[in-house]
CSV table of C-alpha atoms and ligand atoms in Angstrom, one decimal:
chain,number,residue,atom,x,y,z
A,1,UNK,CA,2.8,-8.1,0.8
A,2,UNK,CA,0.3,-7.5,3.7
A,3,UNK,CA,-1.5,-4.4,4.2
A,4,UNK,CA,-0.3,-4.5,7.4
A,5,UNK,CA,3.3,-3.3,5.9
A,6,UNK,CA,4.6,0.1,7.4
A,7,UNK,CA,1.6,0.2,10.2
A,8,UNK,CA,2.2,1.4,13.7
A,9,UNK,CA,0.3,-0.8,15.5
A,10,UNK,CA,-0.3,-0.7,19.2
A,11,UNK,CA,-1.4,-3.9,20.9
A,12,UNK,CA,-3.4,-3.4,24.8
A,13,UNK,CA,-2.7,-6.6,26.4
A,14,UNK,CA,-5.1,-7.0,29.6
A,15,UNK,CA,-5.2,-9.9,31.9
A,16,UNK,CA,-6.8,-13.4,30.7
A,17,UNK,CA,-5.2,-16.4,30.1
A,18,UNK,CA,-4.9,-15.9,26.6
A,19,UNK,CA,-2.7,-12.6,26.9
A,20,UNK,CA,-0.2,-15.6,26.6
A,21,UNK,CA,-1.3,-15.7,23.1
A,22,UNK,CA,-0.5,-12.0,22.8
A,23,UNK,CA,3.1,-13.0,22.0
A,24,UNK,CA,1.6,-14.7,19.0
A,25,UNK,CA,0.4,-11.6,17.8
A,26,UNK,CA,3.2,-9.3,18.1
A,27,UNK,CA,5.1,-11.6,16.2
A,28,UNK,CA,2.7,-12.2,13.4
A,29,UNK,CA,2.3,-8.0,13.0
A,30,UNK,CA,5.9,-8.1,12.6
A,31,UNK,CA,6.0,-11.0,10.0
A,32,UNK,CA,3.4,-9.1,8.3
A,33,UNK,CA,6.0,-5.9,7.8
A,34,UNK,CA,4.2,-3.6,10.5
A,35,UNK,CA,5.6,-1.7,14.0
A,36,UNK,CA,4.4,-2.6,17.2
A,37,UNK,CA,4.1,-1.0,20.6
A,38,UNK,CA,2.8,-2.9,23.3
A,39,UNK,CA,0.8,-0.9,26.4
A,40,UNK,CA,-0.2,-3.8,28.9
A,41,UNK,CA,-2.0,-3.8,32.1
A,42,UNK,CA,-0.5,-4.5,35.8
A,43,UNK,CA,-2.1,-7.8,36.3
A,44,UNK,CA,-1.6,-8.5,32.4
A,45,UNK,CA,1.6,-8.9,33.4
A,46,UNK,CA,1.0,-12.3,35.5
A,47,UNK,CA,0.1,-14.2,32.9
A,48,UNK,CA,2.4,-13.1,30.1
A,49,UNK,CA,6.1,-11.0,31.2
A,50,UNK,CA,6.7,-7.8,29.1
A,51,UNK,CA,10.6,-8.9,28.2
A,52,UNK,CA,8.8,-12.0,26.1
A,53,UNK,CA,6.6,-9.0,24.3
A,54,UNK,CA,9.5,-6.2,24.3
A,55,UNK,CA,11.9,-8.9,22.9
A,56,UNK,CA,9.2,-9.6,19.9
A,57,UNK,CA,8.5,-6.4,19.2
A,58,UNK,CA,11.8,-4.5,19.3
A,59,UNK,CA,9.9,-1.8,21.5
A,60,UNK,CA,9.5,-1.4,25.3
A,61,UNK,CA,6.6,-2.6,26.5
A,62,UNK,CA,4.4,0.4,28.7
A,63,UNK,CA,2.1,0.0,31.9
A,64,UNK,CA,2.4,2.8,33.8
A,65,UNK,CA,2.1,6.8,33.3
A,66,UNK,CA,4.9,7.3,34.6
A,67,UNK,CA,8.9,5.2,34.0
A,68,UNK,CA,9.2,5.2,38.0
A,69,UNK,CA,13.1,2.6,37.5
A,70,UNK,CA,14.2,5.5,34.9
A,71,UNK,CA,16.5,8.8,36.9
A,72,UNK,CA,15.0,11.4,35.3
A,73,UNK,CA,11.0,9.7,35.7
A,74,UNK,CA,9.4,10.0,31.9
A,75,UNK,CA,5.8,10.4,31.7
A,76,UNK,CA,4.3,7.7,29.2
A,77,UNK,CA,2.2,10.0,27.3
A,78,UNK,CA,-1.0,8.3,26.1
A,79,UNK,CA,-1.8,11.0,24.0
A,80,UNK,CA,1.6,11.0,22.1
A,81,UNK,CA,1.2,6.8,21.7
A,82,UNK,CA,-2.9,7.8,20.7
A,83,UNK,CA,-1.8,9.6,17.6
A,84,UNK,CA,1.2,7.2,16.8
A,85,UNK,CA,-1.1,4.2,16.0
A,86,UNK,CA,-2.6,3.6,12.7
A,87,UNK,CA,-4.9,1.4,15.0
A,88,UNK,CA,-5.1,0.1,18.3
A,89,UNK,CA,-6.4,-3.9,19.4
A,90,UNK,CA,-6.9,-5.0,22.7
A,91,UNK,CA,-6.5,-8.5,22.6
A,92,UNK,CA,-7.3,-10.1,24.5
A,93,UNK,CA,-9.8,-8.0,26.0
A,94,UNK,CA,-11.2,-8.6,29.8
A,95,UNK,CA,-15.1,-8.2,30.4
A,96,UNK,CA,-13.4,-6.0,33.2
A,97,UNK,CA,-11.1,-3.0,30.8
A,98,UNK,CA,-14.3,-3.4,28.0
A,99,UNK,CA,-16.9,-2.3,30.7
A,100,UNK,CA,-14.3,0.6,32.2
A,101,UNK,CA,-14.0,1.3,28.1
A,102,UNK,CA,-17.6,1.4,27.6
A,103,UNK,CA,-17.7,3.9,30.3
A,104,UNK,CA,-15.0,5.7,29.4
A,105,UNK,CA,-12.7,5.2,32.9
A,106,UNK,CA,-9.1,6.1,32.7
A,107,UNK,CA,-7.3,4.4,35.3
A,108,UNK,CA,-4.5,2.9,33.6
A,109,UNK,CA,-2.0,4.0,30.9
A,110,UNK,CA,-4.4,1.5,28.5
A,111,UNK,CA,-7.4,3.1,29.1
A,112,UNK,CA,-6.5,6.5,29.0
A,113,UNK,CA,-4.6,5.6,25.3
A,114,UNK,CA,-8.0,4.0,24.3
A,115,UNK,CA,-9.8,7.5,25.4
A,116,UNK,CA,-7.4,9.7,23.4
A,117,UNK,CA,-6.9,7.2,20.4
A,118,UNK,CA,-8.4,8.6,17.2
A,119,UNK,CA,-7.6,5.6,15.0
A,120,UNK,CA,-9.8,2.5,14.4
A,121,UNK,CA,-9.4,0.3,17.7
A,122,UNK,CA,-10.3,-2.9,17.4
A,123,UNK,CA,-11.1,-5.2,20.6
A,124,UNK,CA,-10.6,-9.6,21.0
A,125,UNK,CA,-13.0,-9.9,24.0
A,126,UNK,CA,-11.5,-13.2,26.0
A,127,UNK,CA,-13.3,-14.5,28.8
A,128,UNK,CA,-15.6,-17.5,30.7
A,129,UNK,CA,-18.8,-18.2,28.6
A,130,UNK,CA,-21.1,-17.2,31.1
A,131,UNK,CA,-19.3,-13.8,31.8
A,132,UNK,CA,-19.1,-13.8,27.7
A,133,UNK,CA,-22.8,-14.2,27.9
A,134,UNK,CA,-23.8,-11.4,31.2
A,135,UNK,CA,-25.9,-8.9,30.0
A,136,UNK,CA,-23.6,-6.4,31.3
A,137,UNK,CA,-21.1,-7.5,29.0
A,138,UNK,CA,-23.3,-7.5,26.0
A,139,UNK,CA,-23.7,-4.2,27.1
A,140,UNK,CA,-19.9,-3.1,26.7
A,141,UNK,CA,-19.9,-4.6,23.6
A,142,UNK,CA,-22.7,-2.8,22.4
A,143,UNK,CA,-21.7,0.6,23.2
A,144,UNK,CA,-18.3,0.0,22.1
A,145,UNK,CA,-19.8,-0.7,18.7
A,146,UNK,CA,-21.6,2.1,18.7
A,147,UNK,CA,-18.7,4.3,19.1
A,148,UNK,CA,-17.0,2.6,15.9
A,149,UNK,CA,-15.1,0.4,17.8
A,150,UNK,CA,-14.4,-3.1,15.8
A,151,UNK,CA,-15.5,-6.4,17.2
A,152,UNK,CA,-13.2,-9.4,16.7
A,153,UNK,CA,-15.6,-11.7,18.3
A,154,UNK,CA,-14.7,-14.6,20.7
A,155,UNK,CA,-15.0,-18.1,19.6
A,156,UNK,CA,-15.9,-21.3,21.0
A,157,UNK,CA,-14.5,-23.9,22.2
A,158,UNK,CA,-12.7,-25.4,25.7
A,159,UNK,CA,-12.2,-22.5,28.4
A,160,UNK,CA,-9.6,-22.1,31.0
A,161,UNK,CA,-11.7,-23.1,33.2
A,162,UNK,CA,-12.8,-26.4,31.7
A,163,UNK,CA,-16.0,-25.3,30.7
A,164,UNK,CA,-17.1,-25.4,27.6
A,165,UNK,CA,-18.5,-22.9,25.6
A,166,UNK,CA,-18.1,-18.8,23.9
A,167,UNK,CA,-15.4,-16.4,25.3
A,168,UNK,CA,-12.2,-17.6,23.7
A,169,UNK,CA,-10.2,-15.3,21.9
A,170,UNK,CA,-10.1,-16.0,18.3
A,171,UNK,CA,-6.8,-16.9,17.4
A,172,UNK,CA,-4.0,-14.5,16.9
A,173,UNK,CA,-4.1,-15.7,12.9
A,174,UNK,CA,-7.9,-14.6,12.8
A,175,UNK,CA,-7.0,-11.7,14.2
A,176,UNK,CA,-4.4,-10.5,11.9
A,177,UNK,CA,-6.5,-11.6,9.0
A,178,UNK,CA,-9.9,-9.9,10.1
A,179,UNK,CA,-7.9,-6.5,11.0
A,180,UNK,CA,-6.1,-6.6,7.5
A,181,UNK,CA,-9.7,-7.7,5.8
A,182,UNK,CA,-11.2,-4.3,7.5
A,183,UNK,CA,-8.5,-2.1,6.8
A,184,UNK,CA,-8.7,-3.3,3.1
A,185,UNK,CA,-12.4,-2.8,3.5
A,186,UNK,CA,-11.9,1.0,4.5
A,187,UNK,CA,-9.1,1.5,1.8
A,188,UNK,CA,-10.3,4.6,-0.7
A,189,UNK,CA,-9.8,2.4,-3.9
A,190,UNK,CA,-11.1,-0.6,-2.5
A,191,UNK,CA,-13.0,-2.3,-5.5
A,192,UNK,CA,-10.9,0.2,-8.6
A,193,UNK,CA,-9.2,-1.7,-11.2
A,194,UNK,CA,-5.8,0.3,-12.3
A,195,UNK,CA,-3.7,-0.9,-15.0
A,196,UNK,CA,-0.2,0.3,-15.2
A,197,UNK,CA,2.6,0.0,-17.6
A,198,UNK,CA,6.4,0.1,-16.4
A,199,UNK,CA,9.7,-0.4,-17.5
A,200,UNK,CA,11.2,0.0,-21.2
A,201,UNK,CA,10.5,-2.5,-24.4
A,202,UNK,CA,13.5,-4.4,-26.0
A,203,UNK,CA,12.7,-4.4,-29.7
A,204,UNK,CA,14.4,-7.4,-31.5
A,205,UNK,CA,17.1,-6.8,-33.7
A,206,UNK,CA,18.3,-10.3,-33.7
A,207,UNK,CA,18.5,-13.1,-31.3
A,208,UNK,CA,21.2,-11.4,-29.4
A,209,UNK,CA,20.5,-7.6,-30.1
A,210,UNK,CA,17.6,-5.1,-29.2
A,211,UNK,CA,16.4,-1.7,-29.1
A,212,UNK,CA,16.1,-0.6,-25.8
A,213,UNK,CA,16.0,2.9,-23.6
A,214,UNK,CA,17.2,3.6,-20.3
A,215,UNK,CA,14.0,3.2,-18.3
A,216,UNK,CA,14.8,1.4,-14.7
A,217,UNK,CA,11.1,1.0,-13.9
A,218,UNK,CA,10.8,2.7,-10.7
A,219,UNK,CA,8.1,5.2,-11.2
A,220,UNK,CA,5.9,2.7,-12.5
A,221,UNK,CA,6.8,-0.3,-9.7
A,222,UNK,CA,6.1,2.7,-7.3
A,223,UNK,CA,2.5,3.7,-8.7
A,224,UNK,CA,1.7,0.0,-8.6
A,225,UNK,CA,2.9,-0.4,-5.1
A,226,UNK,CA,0.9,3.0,-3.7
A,227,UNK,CA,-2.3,1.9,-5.7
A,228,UNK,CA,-2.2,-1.6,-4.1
A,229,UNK,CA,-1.5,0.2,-0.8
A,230,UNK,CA,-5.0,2.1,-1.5
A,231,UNK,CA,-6.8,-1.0,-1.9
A,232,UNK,CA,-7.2,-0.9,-5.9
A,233,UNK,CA,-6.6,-3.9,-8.2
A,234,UNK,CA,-3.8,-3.3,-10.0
A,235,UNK,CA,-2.4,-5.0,-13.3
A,236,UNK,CA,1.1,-3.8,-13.8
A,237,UNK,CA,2.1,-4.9,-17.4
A,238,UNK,CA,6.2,-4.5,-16.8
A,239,UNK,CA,9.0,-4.3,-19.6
A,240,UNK,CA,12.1,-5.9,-18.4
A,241,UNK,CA,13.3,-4.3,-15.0
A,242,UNK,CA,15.6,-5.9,-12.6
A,243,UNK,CA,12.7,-4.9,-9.6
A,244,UNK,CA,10.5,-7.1,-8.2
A,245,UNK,CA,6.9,-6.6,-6.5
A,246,UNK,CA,5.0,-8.8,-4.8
A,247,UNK,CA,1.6,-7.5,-3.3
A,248,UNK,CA,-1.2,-9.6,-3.0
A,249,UNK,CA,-3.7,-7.1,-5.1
A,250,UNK,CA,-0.8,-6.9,-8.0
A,251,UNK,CA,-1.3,-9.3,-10.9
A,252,UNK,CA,2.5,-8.5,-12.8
A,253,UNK,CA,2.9,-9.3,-16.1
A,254,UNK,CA,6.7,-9.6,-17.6
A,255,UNK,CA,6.8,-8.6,-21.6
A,256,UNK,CA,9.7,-7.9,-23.5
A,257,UNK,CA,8.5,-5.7,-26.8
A,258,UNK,CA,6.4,-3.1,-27.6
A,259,UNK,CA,3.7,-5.2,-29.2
A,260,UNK,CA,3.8,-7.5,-26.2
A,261,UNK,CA,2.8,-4.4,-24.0
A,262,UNK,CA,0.1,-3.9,-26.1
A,263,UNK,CA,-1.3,-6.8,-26.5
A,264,UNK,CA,-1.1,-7.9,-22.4
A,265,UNK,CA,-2.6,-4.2,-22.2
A,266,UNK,CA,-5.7,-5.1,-24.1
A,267,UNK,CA,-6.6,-7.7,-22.1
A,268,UNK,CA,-7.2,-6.0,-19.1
A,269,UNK,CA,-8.2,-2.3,-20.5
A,270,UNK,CA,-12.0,-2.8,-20.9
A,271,UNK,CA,-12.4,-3.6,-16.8
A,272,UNK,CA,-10.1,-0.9,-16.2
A,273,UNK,CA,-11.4,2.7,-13.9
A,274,UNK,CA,-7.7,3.9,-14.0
A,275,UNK,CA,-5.0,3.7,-16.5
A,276,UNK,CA,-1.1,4.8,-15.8
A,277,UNK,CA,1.3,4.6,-18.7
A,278,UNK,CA,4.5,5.1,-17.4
A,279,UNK,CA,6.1,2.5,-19.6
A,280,UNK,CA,9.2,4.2,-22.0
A,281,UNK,CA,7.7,2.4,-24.8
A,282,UNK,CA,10.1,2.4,-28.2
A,283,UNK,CA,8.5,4.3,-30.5
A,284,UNK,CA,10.0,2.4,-33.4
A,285,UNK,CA,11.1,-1.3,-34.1
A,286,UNK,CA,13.3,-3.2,-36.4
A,287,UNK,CA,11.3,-3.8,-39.5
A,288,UNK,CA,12.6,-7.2,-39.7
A,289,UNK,CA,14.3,-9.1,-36.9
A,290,UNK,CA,17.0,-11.5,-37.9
A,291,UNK,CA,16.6,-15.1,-37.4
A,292,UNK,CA,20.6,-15.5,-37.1
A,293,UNK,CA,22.6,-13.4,-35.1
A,294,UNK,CA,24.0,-10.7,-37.5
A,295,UNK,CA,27.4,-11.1,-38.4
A,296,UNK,CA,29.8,-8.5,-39.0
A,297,UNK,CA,30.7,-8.1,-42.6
A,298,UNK,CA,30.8,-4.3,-43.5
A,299,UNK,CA,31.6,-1.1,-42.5
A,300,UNK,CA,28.2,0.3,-42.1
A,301,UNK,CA,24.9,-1.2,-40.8
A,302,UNK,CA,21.6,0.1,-41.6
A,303,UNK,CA,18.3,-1.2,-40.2
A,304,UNK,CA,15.1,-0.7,-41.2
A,305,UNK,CA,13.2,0.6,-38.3
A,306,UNK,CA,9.1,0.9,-38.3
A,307,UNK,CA,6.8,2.6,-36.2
A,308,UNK,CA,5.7,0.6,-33.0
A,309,UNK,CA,1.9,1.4,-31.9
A,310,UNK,CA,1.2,3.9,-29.9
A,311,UNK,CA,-0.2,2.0,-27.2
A,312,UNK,CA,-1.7,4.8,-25.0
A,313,UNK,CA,-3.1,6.3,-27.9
A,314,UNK,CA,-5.0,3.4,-29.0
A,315,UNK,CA,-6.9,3.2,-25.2
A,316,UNK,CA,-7.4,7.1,-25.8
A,317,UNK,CA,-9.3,6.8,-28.9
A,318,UNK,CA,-11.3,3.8,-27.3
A,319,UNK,CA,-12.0,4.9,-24.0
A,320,UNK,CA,-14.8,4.5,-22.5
A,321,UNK,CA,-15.1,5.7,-19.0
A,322,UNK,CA,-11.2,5.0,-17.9
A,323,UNK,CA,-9.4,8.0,-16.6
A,324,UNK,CA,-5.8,8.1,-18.9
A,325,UNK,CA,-2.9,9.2,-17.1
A,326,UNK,CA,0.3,9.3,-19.8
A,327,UNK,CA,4.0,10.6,-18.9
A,328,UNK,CA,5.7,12.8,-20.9
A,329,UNK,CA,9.4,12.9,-21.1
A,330,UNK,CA,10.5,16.5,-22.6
A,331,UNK,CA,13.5,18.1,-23.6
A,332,UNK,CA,12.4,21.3,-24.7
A,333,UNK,CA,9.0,22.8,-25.4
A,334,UNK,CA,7.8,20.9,-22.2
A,335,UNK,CA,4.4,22.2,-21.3
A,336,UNK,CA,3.5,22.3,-25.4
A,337,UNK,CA,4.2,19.2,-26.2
A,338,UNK,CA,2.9,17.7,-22.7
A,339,UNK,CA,-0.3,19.3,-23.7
A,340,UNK,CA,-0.1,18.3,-26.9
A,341,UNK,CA,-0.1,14.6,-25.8
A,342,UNK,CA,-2.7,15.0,-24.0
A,343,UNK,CA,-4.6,16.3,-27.2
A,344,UNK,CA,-3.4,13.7,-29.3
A,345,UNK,CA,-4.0,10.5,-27.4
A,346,UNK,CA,-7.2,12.1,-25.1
A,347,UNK,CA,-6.0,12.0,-21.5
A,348,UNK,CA,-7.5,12.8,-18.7
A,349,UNK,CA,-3.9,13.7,-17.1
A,350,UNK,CA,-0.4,13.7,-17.9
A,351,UNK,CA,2.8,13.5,-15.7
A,352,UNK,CA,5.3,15.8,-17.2
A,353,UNK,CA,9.1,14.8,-16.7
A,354,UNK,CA,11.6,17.6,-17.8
A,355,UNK,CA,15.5,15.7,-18.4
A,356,UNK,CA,16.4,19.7,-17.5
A,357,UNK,CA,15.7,19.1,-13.9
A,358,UNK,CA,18.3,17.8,-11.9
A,359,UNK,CA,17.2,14.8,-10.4
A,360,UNK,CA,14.3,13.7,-12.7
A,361,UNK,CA,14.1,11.1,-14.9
A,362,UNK,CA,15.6,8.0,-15.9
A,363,UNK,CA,17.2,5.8,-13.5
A,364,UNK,CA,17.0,8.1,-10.3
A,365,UNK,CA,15.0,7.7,-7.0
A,366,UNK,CA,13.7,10.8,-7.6
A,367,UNK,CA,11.6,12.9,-10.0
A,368,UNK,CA,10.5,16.2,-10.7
A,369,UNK,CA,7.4,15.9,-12.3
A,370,UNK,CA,4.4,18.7,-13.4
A,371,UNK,CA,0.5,17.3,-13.2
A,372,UNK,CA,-1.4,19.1,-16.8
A,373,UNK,CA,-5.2,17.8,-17.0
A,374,UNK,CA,-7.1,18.1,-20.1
A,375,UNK,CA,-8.5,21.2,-19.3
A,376,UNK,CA,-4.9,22.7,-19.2
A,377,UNK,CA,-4.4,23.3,-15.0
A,378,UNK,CA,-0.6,23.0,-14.7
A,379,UNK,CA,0.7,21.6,-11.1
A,380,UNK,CA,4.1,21.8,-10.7
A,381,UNK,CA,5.3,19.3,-7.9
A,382,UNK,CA,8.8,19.3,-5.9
A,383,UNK,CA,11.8,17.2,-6.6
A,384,UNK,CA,10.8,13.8,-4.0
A,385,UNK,CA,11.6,10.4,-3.8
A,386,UNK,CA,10.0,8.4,-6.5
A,387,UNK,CA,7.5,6.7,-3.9
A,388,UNK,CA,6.6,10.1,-2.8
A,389,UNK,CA,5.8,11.1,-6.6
A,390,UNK,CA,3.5,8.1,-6.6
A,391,UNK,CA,1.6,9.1,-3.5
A,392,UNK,CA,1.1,12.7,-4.9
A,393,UNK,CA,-0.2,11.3,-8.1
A,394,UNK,CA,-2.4,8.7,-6.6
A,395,UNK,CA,-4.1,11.6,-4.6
A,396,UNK,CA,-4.6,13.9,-7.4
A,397,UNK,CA,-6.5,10.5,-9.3
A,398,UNK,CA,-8.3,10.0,-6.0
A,399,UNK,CA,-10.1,13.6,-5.9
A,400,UNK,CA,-10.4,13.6,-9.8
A,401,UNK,CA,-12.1,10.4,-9.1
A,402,UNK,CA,-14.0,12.3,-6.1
A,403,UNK,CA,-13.2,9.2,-3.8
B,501,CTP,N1,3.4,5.5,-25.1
B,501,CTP,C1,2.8,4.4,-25.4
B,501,CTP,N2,3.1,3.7,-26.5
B,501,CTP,C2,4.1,4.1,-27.3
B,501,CTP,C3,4.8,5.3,-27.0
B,501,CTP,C4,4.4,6.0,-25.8
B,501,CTP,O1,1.9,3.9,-24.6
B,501,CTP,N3,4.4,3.4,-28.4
B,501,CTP,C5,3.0,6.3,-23.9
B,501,CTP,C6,4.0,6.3,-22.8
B,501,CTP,O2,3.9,5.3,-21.9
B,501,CTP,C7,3.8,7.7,-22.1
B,501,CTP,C8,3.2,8.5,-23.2
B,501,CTP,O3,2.8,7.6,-24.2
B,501,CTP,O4,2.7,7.6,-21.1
B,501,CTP,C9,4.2,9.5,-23.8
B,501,CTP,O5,5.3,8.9,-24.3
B,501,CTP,P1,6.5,9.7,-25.0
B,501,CTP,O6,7.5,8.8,-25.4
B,501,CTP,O7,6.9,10.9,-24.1
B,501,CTP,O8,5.7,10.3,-26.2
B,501,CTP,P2,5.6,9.9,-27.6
B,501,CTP,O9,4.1,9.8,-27.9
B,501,CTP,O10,6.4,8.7,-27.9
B,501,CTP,O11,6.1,11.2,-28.3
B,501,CTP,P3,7.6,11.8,-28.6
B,501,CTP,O12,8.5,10.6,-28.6
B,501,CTP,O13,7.5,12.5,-29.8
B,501,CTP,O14,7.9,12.7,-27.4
């Protein structure tokens, strides 16, 4: 999964030859799982038509302040489509709207977006090599820099017009890859490693039979998705779930049993900054799992069951400098015994889940959950979707954290 999922991007298409390659673009944001909104400028329009980009993107393509075919005119409010954007690229950018840029002139619907835009803006500067090369352009370039604007420089290579030499656009590929290397770069837990655990454990009874719980997995998928989204490494150490996650910054691991969980959990716990133990891990196991399936033979079964280790309480009494978020599922007594857990197996945090809420818990999409730290602050949080729960926690690590 790209970091470019869920982003409102808004593409300024300006007039070069390669605004042909604009169509490239909107179609490889879209691949990559993000929105697009396309502003373009009149002459832009000679070289590439707006239904080719407005068919691509799903979204009507903009010039003009004003809808002048629509009845009732509709102003195209730059300031409106300014705040929309998680970022805003001008590719390919002229020497002509990068020098009106630089000087902060606002005569079309383009430059007056780029003016009120307060998101990263990032320009493809297309043009002949020795315009590319005029000290008035290196000019525009440098200025826009200095206002925090991102360079995607040109290339080199054959020109339009048959020269040789730098001003081509990079390639819409290097584009999309450069913009989703920055935003990475600028991502608060760029560099963190989190390690999660999800899902239940199956504990053996015999080939056929386990020990299980109702866990579906979702609270903990959702923590690994949102920590990935933040730019953090994340090892999510899954029991079996039917949900799948694919994100390139998420190594999953599949195990089955409690002891498997532990052991893929000690692998990665010494490299660890944050750990989240979501995981409904049994607390007890078949004392000895039967090589043959067990047959039926009498009225009453008994198994044997033995305690399985307390995997979160093993990293607490080894931890070093990880921060140790646990969940606690309670019935009754909930703040006591959350605290208590928190005591027991040294936490830095734990995520209390009351089964007396409606709505929280096992199986739902949502959850009621309270935050406790170790020094006993008690944050009760609103019933929300579980994805929602993840961002809330992920910003309460963040400013523990202090990053
Ligand atoms: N946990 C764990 N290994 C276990 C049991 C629990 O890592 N063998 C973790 C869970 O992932 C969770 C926290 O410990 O983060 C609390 O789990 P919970 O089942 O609520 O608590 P227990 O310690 O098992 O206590 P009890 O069953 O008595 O409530």
């Amino acid at each position: 999964m790209s970091v470019l999922r869920g982003k409102k991007v808004l593409l300024g298409v300006t007039a070069g030859i390669a605004a042909y390659k604009a169509a490239f673009l909107v179609r490889g944001f879209v691949k990559a799982g993000a929105e697009v909104r396309v502003i373009m400028t009149q002459d832009a329009k000679e070289f590439v038509t707006p239904l080719t980009l407005s068919t691509l993107s799903k979204n009507e393509v903009l010039s003009t302040f004003t809808n002048k075919e629509s009845e009732n005119a509709l102003w195209n409010n730059h300031v409106e489509l300014g705040l929309w954007a998680d970022f805003l690229v001008i590719a390919p950018a002229t020497a002509n709207t990068l020098s009106k840029m630089a000087n902060g002139t606002s005569d079309n619907l383009l430059l007056a977006t780029y003016l009120s835009a307060k998101c990263p803006v990032y320009f493809a500067p297309a043009m002949d090599l020795d315009m590319h090369k005029h000290p008035s352009t290196a000019n525009s370039f440098e200025q826009l820099i200095s206002y925090g604007n991102v360079m995607i420089p040109a290339t080199s290579g054959e020109l339009a017009s048959g020269l040789e030499g730098e001003g081509r656009m990079a390639e819409p590929e290097d584009i999309i890859t450069f913009i989703e290397a920055d935003i990475l770069k600028r991502l608060p837990l760029k560099g963190k490693k989190i390690l999660i655990t999800a899902g239940p454990t199956y504990e053996a009874i015999d080939p056929v039979r386990f020990i299980g719980n109702h866990s579906s997995g979702k609270m903990g998928y959702a923590i690994a998705a949102e920590s990935a989204n933040l730019g953090a490494e994340v090892v999510l150490v899954s029991g079996p779930t039917h949900l799948k996650l694919k994100h390139n910054l998420v190594n999953l691991i599949h195990v089955t049993s409690a002891a498997e969980m532990f052991e893929a959990v000690q692998q990665y716990y010494s490299s660890a900054d944050v750990v989240i133990a979501a995981a409904a891990v049994a607390d007890y196991r078949p004392a000895d799992v039967a090589t043959q399936k067990i047959k039926k033979k009498v009225d009453a079964l008994a198994i044997q069951l033995e305690p399985t280790q307390d995997i979160l309480a093993h990293l607490g009494k080894y931890k070093k400098n990880q921060y140790l978020v646990g969940f606690a599922l309670e019935t009754e007594n909930e703040l006591k015994n959350a605290k208590g857990k928190i005591d027991r197996k040294n936490l830095d945090l734990i995520v209390l889940n009351s089964l007396n809420d409606k709505g929280a818990g096992f199986k739902t999409d949502t959850n009621k959950v309270t935050f406790i730290t170790k020094d006993g602050a008690v944050f009760p949080q609103e019933l929300k979707e579980k994805e929602l729960v993840a961002q809330d926690l992920l910003e309460f690590i963040q400013k523990a954290l202090d990053v």
